[in-house]
Amino acid sequence: MTTDHEWGQPEAGPGERSLDGVATAVAHPNIALIKYWGKRDERLIIPCVDSLSMTLDIFPTTTTVRLTPAARVDGVHLDGRLAQGEPRQRVIAFLELIRELAGRAEPASVDTHNTVPTGAGLASSASGFAALALAGAAAYGLDLDRTALSRLARRGSASAARSVFGGFALCHAGQGEGVAADLGSYAEPVSVPHFDPVLVIALVNAGPKAVSSRAAMRRTVETSPLYRAWAISSKADLTDMRTALRRRDLDAVGEIAERNALGMHATMLAARPAVRYLSPATLAVLDGVLQLRADGVSAYATMDAGPNVKILCHRADAARVAEAVCGAAPGCSAVTAGRGPGARLLVGDGR
Ligand code: 2P0
């Protein structure tokens, strides 16, 4: 059995520093059991709803930030290639934010390596901005505690606020506007010792999504008549989820996660025009999950901004679940993730 400490939960205390203008950080993706969908401030990236996630122990992102005082502009490399367009702009805007906080002006080079397919609804922006926040803050000498780091990561991608922490994390939507909203919106760890479920990730399509989650959530908030109802029910889902986690009741956790995710997708289907991430293969996997439950296996599905399905189950059932859902959807492959660690700096050889 594991304790939260072993899962890399943060400890209170001084922030993480780099003394020589270079830092490398590793962060893992997370999957929300209570979803974030919709922003009430697009510039500050303030979510409309609280969310709760499990950080994974697979698909890490490793990011090095190196200050380059002699350079004229920032250099951004993603998976060994010079980044272009929007991905590059998002990284540069994030570096600007760090420089503003640090009161510094030197450009930097950013080198990021993802082990998860980018943009396929598998949370690459969560691990990506959590790693960039930690490495960037350290390289620029910013002394941030984990709450401030989570707040900073949120400015890259709201789901990244949660990947700062290992295990389970709750991201507050915060209240008010402007500075108050910014201060109030950050993630914190939710301690659930001795609870070790897994997520079987059924990959039905690892290609990039047709609609970015950013554009899709904007359209949903602006046009879906179901959005408000889901946001209200999501509050109740979060309360129920916290109780279920406290009880380490996997069936309750799974039921709540599944209804929350299906509700989120219902809001998207009702948007105008509709946003539909669920494919025929997604539905075949969901049928497989229903059959598993009919056969007495505790298995519950959640889906994000893409067609892939994550199935929550007991670790002992993971192989059976993977086999069943992949049998239900031709071309599907599965990988199993447990709860993983929070973002951390690498030192020495890790650089
Ligand atoms: C989540 N998703 O809670 C939800 C559920 C997808 C579905 O967070 O615009 O990349 O950068 O804040 O975090 C995906 O959206 O969006 C996401 P931005 P993000 O995990």
CSV table of C-alpha atoms and ligand atoms in Angstrom, one decimal:
chain,number,residue,atom,x,y,z
A,1,MET,CA,0.0,0.0,0.0
A,2,THR,CA,1.1,3.5,-0.8
A,3,THR,CA,0.9,6.7,1.1
A,4,ASP,CA,0.4,10.1,-0.4
A,5,HIS,CA,3.9,11.1,0.5
A,6,GLU,CA,5.3,8.3,-1.7
A,7,TRP,CA,3.3,9.6,-4.6
A,8,GLY,CA,5.3,12.8,-4.6
A,9,GLN,CA,2.8,15.1,-3.0
A,10,PRO,CA,4.3,18.5,-2.4
A,11,GLU,CA,5.5,19.7,1.0
A,12,ALA,CA,5.1,23.2,2.2
A,13,GLY,CA,8.2,25.2,2.2
A,14,PRO,CA,10.4,27.2,-0.1
A,15,GLY,CA,9.9,27.1,-3.8
A,16,GLU,CA,12.3,25.4,-6.2
A,17,ARG,CA,15.2,27.4,-7.5
A,18,SER,CA,17.9,27.1,-10.2
A,19,LEU,CA,21.0,29.2,-9.6
A,20,ASP,CA,22.5,29.0,-13.1
A,21,GLY,CA,19.7,30.0,-15.4
A,22,VAL,CA,18.8,26.5,-16.5
A,23,ALA,CA,16.3,24.0,-15.2
A,24,THR,CA,14.7,20.8,-16.3
A,25,ALA,CA,11.3,19.6,-15.0
A,26,VAL,CA,9.2,16.5,-15.4
A,27,ALA,CA,5.4,16.5,-15.1
A,28,HIS,CA,2.8,13.9,-15.8
A,29,PRO,CA,-0.7,14.3,-17.4
A,30,ASN,CA,-3.8,14.0,-15.3
A,31,ILE,CA,-7.3,12.8,-16.1
A,32,ALA,CA,-10.2,14.7,-14.6
A,33,LEU,CA,-12.8,12.7,-12.7
A,34,ILE,CA,-14.8,15.9,-12.3
A,35,LYS,CA,-14.3,17.9,-15.5
A,36,TYR,CA,-13.2,21.4,-16.2
A,37,TRP,CA,-15.1,22.7,-19.2
A,38,GLY,CA,-15.6,26.4,-19.8
A,39,LYS,CA,-13.7,29.6,-18.8
A,40,ARG,CA,-15.2,32.7,-17.2
A,41,ASP,CA,-12.0,34.7,-18.1
A,42,GLU,CA,-10.2,33.7,-21.2
A,43,ARG,CA,-7.2,35.9,-20.7
A,44,LEU,CA,-6.4,34.8,-17.1
A,45,ILE,CA,-7.7,31.2,-17.9
A,46,ILE,CA,-10.2,31.1,-15.0
A,47,PRO,CA,-12.4,28.0,-15.1
A,48,CYS,CA,-16.2,28.2,-14.7
A,49,VAL,CA,-16.2,25.1,-12.5
A,50,ASP,CA,-14.1,23.3,-10.0
A,51,SER,CA,-12.4,20.1,-11.2
A,52,LEU,CA,-10.8,17.0,-9.6
A,53,SER,CA,-8.3,14.8,-11.2
A,54,MET,CA,-5.9,11.9,-10.9
A,55,THR,CA,-2.3,12.5,-12.1
A,56,LEU,CA,-1.0,9.5,-14.1
A,57,ASP,CA,2.3,7.6,-13.7
A,58,ILE,CA,2.8,7.4,-17.5
A,59,PHE,CA,3.4,9.7,-20.5
A,60,PRO,CA,5.6,12.3,-18.7
A,61,THR,CA,6.7,15.5,-20.3
A,62,THR,CA,10.3,16.7,-19.8
A,63,THR,CA,11.0,20.4,-20.3
A,64,THR,CA,14.3,22.3,-20.1
A,65,VAL,CA,14.3,26.1,-19.9
A,66,ARG,CA,17.7,27.8,-20.4
A,67,LEU,CA,18.2,31.5,-20.3
A,68,THR,CA,19.9,32.8,-23.5
A,69,PRO,CA,20.9,36.5,-22.7
A,70,ALA,CA,22.7,36.8,-26.0
A,71,ALA,CA,19.7,35.8,-28.1
A,72,ARG,CA,17.2,38.3,-29.5
A,73,VAL,CA,14.2,36.0,-29.2
A,74,ASP,CA,13.0,32.9,-27.4
A,75,GLY,CA,13.7,29.6,-29.0
A,76,VAL,CA,11.0,26.9,-28.7
A,77,HIS,CA,11.5,23.2,-29.6
A,78,LEU,CA,8.8,20.6,-29.2
A,79,ASP,CA,10.0,17.0,-29.5
A,80,GLY,CA,13.2,18.1,-31.2
A,81,ARG,CA,11.6,20.3,-33.8
A,82,LEU,CA,11.3,24.0,-34.0
A,83,ALA,CA,7.8,24.9,-32.8
A,84,GLN,CA,5.7,27.1,-35.1
A,85,GLY,CA,2.4,28.9,-35.0
A,86,GLU,CA,0.1,28.6,-32.0
A,87,PRO,CA,2.1,26.1,-29.9
A,88,ARG,CA,5.1,28.4,-30.2
A,89,GLN,CA,3.0,31.5,-29.3
A,90,ARG,CA,1.5,29.9,-26.3
A,91,VAL,CA,5.0,29.0,-24.9
A,92,ILE,CA,6.3,32.5,-25.6
A,93,ALA,CA,3.3,34.1,-24.0
A,94,PHE,CA,3.9,31.9,-20.9
A,95,LEU,CA,7.6,32.9,-20.8
A,96,GLU,CA,6.5,36.6,-20.9
A,97,LEU,CA,4.3,35.9,-17.9
A,98,ILE,CA,7.2,34.3,-16.0
A,99,ARG,CA,9.5,37.2,-16.9
A,100,GLU,CA,6.9,39.7,-15.7
A,101,LEU,CA,6.7,37.9,-12.4
A,102,ALA,CA,10.5,37.7,-12.1
A,103,GLY,CA,11.1,41.2,-13.3
A,104,ARG,CA,13.6,40.0,-15.8
A,105,ALA,CA,13.9,40.3,-19.6
A,106,GLU,CA,16.4,37.7,-20.9
A,107,PRO,CA,15.0,35.4,-23.7
A,108,ALA,CA,15.1,31.7,-23.1
A,109,SER,CA,15.3,28.5,-25.1
A,110,VAL,CA,12.6,25.9,-24.3
A,111,ASP,CA,13.1,22.2,-25.1
A,112,THR,CA,10.1,20.0,-24.5
A,113,HIS,CA,9.7,16.2,-24.9
A,114,ASN,CA,6.3,14.7,-24.7
A,115,THR,CA,5.7,10.9,-24.5
A,116,VAL,CA,2.0,11.3,-25.0
A,117,PRO,CA,0.4,12.0,-28.4
A,118,THR,CA,0.0,15.8,-28.5
A,119,GLY,CA,-3.5,17.2,-28.9
A,120,ALA,CA,-5.4,13.9,-28.8
A,121,GLY,CA,-7.4,14.6,-25.6
A,122,LEU,CA,-4.7,12.9,-23.6
A,123,ALA,CA,-3.7,15.9,-21.5
A,124,SER,CA,-0.4,16.8,-23.2
A,125,SER,CA,-1.1,20.5,-22.3
A,126,ALA,CA,-1.5,19.6,-18.6
A,127,SER,CA,1.9,17.9,-18.3
A,128,GLY,CA,3.4,20.4,-20.7
A,129,PHE,CA,2.5,23.6,-18.9
A,130,ALA,CA,3.1,22.1,-15.5
A,131,ALA,CA,6.7,21.2,-16.6
A,132,LEU,CA,7.2,24.5,-18.3
A,133,ALA,CA,5.9,26.4,-15.2
A,134,LEU,CA,8.3,24.6,-12.9
A,135,ALA,CA,11.3,24.7,-15.2
A,136,GLY,CA,10.7,28.3,-16.2
A,137,ALA,CA,10.1,29.6,-12.7
A,138,ALA,CA,13.3,27.8,-11.6
A,139,ALA,CA,15.4,29.1,-14.5
A,140,TYR,CA,14.3,32.7,-13.9
A,141,GLY,CA,14.9,32.4,-10.2
A,142,LEU,CA,11.3,32.8,-9.1
A,143,ASP,CA,10.7,31.5,-5.6
A,144,LEU,CA,7.2,30.0,-5.8
A,145,ASP,CA,5.4,27.7,-3.4
A,146,ARG,CA,3.3,24.9,-4.9
A,147,THR,CA,0.1,27.0,-4.8
A,148,ALA,CA,1.7,29.8,-6.7
A,149,LEU,CA,3.2,27.3,-9.1
A,150,SER,CA,-0.2,25.8,-9.7
A,151,ARG,CA,-1.7,29.2,-10.3
A,152,LEU,CA,1.1,30.0,-12.8
A,153,ALA,CA,0.6,26.7,-14.6
A,154,ARG,CA,-3.1,27.5,-14.9
A,155,ARG,CA,-2.2,30.5,-17.0
A,156,GLY,CA,-0.8,28.0,-19.6
A,157,SER,CA,-3.7,25.6,-19.5
A,158,ALA,CA,-6.2,25.2,-16.7
A,159,SER,CA,-5.7,21.5,-16.4
A,160,ALA,CA,-2.0,22.0,-15.9
A,161,ALA,CA,-2.7,23.6,-12.5
A,162,ARG,CA,-3.6,20.0,-11.4
A,163,SER,CA,-0.5,18.3,-12.8
A,164,VAL,CA,1.7,20.2,-10.4
A,165,PHE,CA,0.4,17.7,-7.8
A,166,GLY,CA,0.6,13.9,-7.7
A,167,GLY,CA,-2.3,11.6,-6.9
A,168,PHE,CA,-5.6,13.4,-6.7
A,169,ALA,CA,-5.9,17.1,-7.1
A,170,LEU,CA,-8.8,19.6,-6.8
A,171,CYS,CA,-8.7,22.8,-8.9
A,172,HIS,CA,-10.6,25.7,-7.5
A,173,ALA,CA,-12.5,27.9,-10.1
A,174,GLY,CA,-12.1,30.7,-7.6
A,175,GLN,CA,-14.5,33.6,-7.2
A,176,GLY,CA,-14.8,37.2,-8.3
A,177,GLU,CA,-13.0,38.8,-11.2
A,178,GLY,CA,-9.5,39.9,-12.2
A,179,VAL,CA,-6.9,39.7,-9.5
A,180,ALA,CA,-9.3,38.0,-7.0
A,181,ALA,CA,-10.2,35.4,-9.5
A,182,ASP,CA,-6.6,34.7,-10.4
A,183,LEU,CA,-5.6,34.4,-6.7
A,184,GLY,CA,-8.5,32.1,-6.0
A,185,SER,CA,-8.0,29.7,-8.9
A,186,TYR,CA,-5.4,27.0,-8.2
A,187,ALA,CA,-5.2,23.3,-7.5
A,188,GLU,CA,-4.4,21.5,-4.2
A,189,PRO,CA,-3.8,17.9,-3.4
A,190,VAL,CA,-6.6,15.7,-2.1
A,191,SER,CA,-5.2,13.2,0.2
A,192,VAL,CA,-6.6,9.7,-0.5
A,193,PRO,CA,-4.2,7.3,1.2
A,194,HIS,CA,-4.4,3.6,0.4
A,195,PHE,CA,-6.6,4.0,-2.7
A,196,ASP,CA,-4.8,2.7,-5.8
A,197,PRO,CA,-7.2,2.5,-8.7
A,198,VAL,CA,-6.0,2.5,-12.3
A,199,LEU,CA,-7.1,4.1,-15.5
A,200,VAL,CA,-7.1,1.8,-18.5
A,201,ILE,CA,-6.6,4.2,-21.4
A,202,ALA,CA,-8.3,2.8,-24.5
A,203,LEU,CA,-6.7,4.5,-27.5
A,204,VAL,CA,-9.1,4.4,-30.4
A,205,ASN,CA,-7.4,7.3,-32.3
A,206,ALA,CA,-4.2,9.0,-31.3
A,207,GLY,CA,-4.3,11.7,-34.0
A,208,PRO,CA,-4.8,15.4,-33.2
A,209,LYS,CA,-8.4,16.5,-32.6
A,210,ALA,CA,-10.5,18.3,-35.1
A,211,VAL,CA,-11.6,21.1,-32.7
A,212,SER,CA,-9.2,22.4,-30.0
A,213,SER,CA,-10.6,22.1,-26.5
A,214,ARG,CA,-10.1,25.9,-26.1
A,215,ALA,CA,-12.4,26.7,-29.1
A,216,ALA,CA,-14.8,23.9,-28.2
A,217,MET,CA,-15.3,25.0,-24.6
A,218,ARG,CA,-15.9,28.6,-25.7
A,219,ARG,CA,-18.6,27.5,-28.2
A,220,THR,CA,-20.2,25.3,-25.5
A,221,VAL,CA,-20.4,28.1,-22.9
A,222,GLU,CA,-21.7,30.6,-25.5
A,223,THR,CA,-24.3,28.5,-27.3
A,224,SER,CA,-25.2,25.3,-25.4
A,225,PRO,CA,-28.5,25.5,-23.5
A,226,LEU,CA,-27.4,22.6,-21.4
A,227,TYR,CA,-24.1,24.2,-20.2
A,228,ARG,CA,-25.5,25.9,-17.1
A,229,ALA,CA,-27.4,22.8,-15.9
A,230,TRP,CA,-24.2,20.7,-16.2
A,231,ALA,CA,-22.1,23.3,-14.3
A,232,ILE,CA,-24.7,23.3,-11.5
A,233,SER,CA,-24.8,19.5,-11.4
A,234,SER,CA,-21.0,19.3,-11.5
A,235,LYS,CA,-20.9,21.1,-8.1
A,236,ALA,CA,-23.0,18.3,-6.6
A,237,ASP,CA,-20.8,15.7,-8.4
A,238,LEU,CA,-17.7,17.2,-6.8
A,239,THR,CA,-19.3,17.0,-3.3
A,240,ASP,CA,-20.3,13.4,-3.9
A,241,MET,CA,-16.9,12.6,-5.4
A,242,ARG,CA,-15.0,13.9,-2.3
A,243,THR,CA,-17.2,11.7,-0.1
A,244,ALA,CA,-16.6,8.7,-2.4
A,245,LEU,CA,-12.8,9.3,-2.3
A,246,ARG,CA,-12.8,9.6,1.4
A,247,ARG,CA,-14.5,6.2,1.6
A,248,ARG,CA,-12.2,4.8,-1.1
A,249,ASP,CA,-15.3,3.5,-2.8
A,250,LEU,CA,-14.2,2.8,-6.4
A,251,ASP,CA,-17.8,2.1,-7.6
A,252,ALA,CA,-19.0,5.4,-6.3
A,253,VAL,CA,-16.0,7.3,-7.7
A,254,GLY,CA,-16.5,5.6,-11.0
A,255,GLU,CA,-20.2,6.2,-11.2
A,256,ILE,CA,-19.8,9.9,-10.4
A,257,ALA,CA,-16.9,10.3,-12.9
A,258,GLU,CA,-18.9,8.6,-15.6
A,259,ARG,CA,-22.0,10.7,-15.2
A,260,ASN,CA,-20.0,13.9,-14.9
A,261,ALA,CA,-18.1,13.2,-18.2
A,262,LEU,CA,-21.2,12.1,-20.1
A,263,GLY,CA,-22.9,15.3,-18.9
A,264,MET,CA,-20.0,17.4,-20.2
A,265,HIS,CA,-20.2,15.7,-23.6
A,266,ALA,CA,-24.0,16.3,-23.6
A,267,THR,CA,-23.4,20.0,-23.2
A,268,MET,CA,-21.0,19.9,-26.2
A,269,LEU,CA,-23.5,17.9,-28.4
A,270,ALA,CA,-26.1,20.6,-27.7
A,271,ALA,CA,-23.7,23.4,-28.7
A,272,ARG,CA,-24.4,25.2,-31.9
A,273,PRO,CA,-22.9,23.9,-34.1
A,274,ALA,CA,-22.4,20.7,-32.1
A,275,VAL,CA,-19.0,19.7,-30.8
A,276,ARG,CA,-18.7,15.9,-31.0
A,277,TYR,CA,-15.5,14.2,-29.9
A,278,LEU,CA,-17.1,10.8,-29.4
A,279,SER,CA,-16.6,8.5,-32.3
A,280,PRO,CA,-18.2,5.1,-33.2
A,281,ALA,CA,-15.2,3.4,-31.6
A,282,THR,CA,-15.7,5.5,-28.4
A,283,LEU,CA,-19.3,4.2,-28.2
A,284,ALA,CA,-18.1,0.6,-28.9
A,285,VAL,CA,-15.7,0.9,-25.9
A,286,LEU,CA,-18.5,2.3,-23.8
A,287,ASP,CA,-20.6,-0.7,-24.7
A,288,GLY,CA,-17.7,-2.9,-23.6
A,289,VAL,CA,-17.6,-1.1,-20.3
A,290,LEU,CA,-21.4,-1.7,-19.8
A,291,GLN,CA,-20.8,-5.3,-20.5
A,292,LEU,CA,-18.0,-5.5,-18.0
A,293,ARG,CA,-20.3,-4.1,-15.4
A,294,ALA,CA,-23.0,-6.5,-16.3
A,295,ASP,CA,-20.4,-9.3,-15.8
A,296,GLY,CA,-19.7,-7.9,-12.3
A,297,VAL,CA,-16.5,-6.0,-13.0
A,298,SER,CA,-16.2,-2.5,-11.5
A,299,ALA,CA,-15.3,-0.5,-14.6
A,300,TYR,CA,-16.3,3.1,-15.3
A,301,ALA,CA,-15.6,5.4,-18.3
A,302,THR,CA,-14.5,9.0,-18.7
A,303,MET,CA,-13.8,10.9,-21.9
A,304,ASP,CA,-12.1,14.2,-22.6
A,305,ALA,CA,-11.7,16.4,-25.7
A,306,GLY,CA,-11.1,13.4,-27.9
A,307,PRO,CA,-12.4,10.0,-28.8
A,308,ASN,CA,-10.2,8.0,-26.4
A,309,VAL,CA,-11.8,6.5,-23.3
A,310,LYS,CA,-10.2,6.1,-19.8
A,311,ILE,CA,-11.7,3.3,-17.8
A,312,LEU,CA,-11.4,3.5,-14.0
A,313,CYS,CA,-11.1,0.0,-12.4
A,314,HIS,CA,-9.3,-1.9,-9.7
A,315,ARG,CA,-5.6,-2.7,-10.6
A,316,ALA,CA,-6.3,-6.4,-10.4
A,317,ASP,CA,-9.0,-6.0,-13.2
A,318,ALA,CA,-6.8,-3.9,-15.5
A,319,ALA,CA,-5.8,-6.7,-17.9
A,320,ARG,CA,-9.4,-8.0,-18.2
A,321,VAL,CA,-10.7,-4.6,-18.8
A,322,ALA,CA,-8.1,-3.8,-21.4
A,323,GLU,CA,-8.8,-7.0,-23.2
A,324,ALA,CA,-12.6,-6.5,-23.1
A,325,VAL,CA,-12.7,-3.0,-24.4
A,326,CYS,CA,-10.1,-3.6,-27.1
A,327,GLY,CA,-12.1,-6.6,-28.2
A,328,ALA,CA,-15.2,-4.3,-28.4
A,329,ALA,CA,-13.5,-1.7,-30.7
A,330,PRO,CA,-11.3,-2.9,-33.6
A,331,GLY,CA,-8.0,-1.1,-33.8
A,332,CYS,CA,-8.1,-0.1,-30.2
A,333,SER,CA,-5.0,-0.5,-28.0
A,334,ALA,CA,-4.8,0.0,-24.3
A,335,VAL,CA,-2.3,1.2,-21.7
A,336,THR,CA,-2.8,1.2,-18.0
A,337,ALA,CA,-1.9,4.1,-15.7
A,338,GLY,CA,-1.8,4.3,-11.9
A,339,ARG,CA,-1.6,7.4,-9.8
A,340,GLY,CA,1.6,9.3,-10.5
A,341,PRO,CA,3.8,11.9,-8.9
A,342,GLY,CA,3.7,15.7,-9.0
A,343,ALA,CA,5.9,17.9,-11.1
A,344,ARG,CA,9.5,17.8,-10.0
A,345,LEU,CA,12.8,19.4,-11.0
A,346,LEU,CA,15.6,17.2,-12.2
A,347,VAL,CA,19.1,17.8,-11.0
A,348,GLY,CA,22.5,16.6,-12.0
A,349,ASP,CA,22.2,14.0,-14.8
A,350,GLY,CA,18.6,15.0,-15.5
A,351,ARG,CA,19.7,18.2,-17.1
B,1,2P0,C1,-10.2,18.5,-17.9
B,1,2P0,N1,-10.2,19.1,-20.4
B,1,2P0,O1,-10.8,18.8,-16.8
B,1,2P0,C2,-11.0,18.9,-19.2
B,1,2P0,C3,-12.0,17.8,-19.5
B,1,2P0,C4,-10.8,18.4,-21.5
B,1,2P0,C5,-12.1,17.8,-21.0
B,1,2P0,O2,-8.9,20.5,-19.4
B,1,2P0,O3,-8.0,26.1,-22.6
B,1,2P0,O4,-6.1,22.0,-22.4
B,1,2P0,O5,-5.7,25.3,-22.1
B,1,2P0,O6,-7.4,25.7,-20.3
B,1,2P0,O7,-6.8,22.4,-20.0
B,1,2P0,C6,-8.6,20.3,-21.7
B,1,2P0,O8,-8.5,21.6,-21.8
B,1,2P0,O9,-7.7,23.8,-21.8
B,1,2P0,C7,-9.2,20.0,-20.4
B,1,2P0,P1,-7.2,25.3,-21.7
B,1,2P0,P2,-7.1,22.4,-21.4
B,1,2P0,O10,-9.2,17.9,-18.0
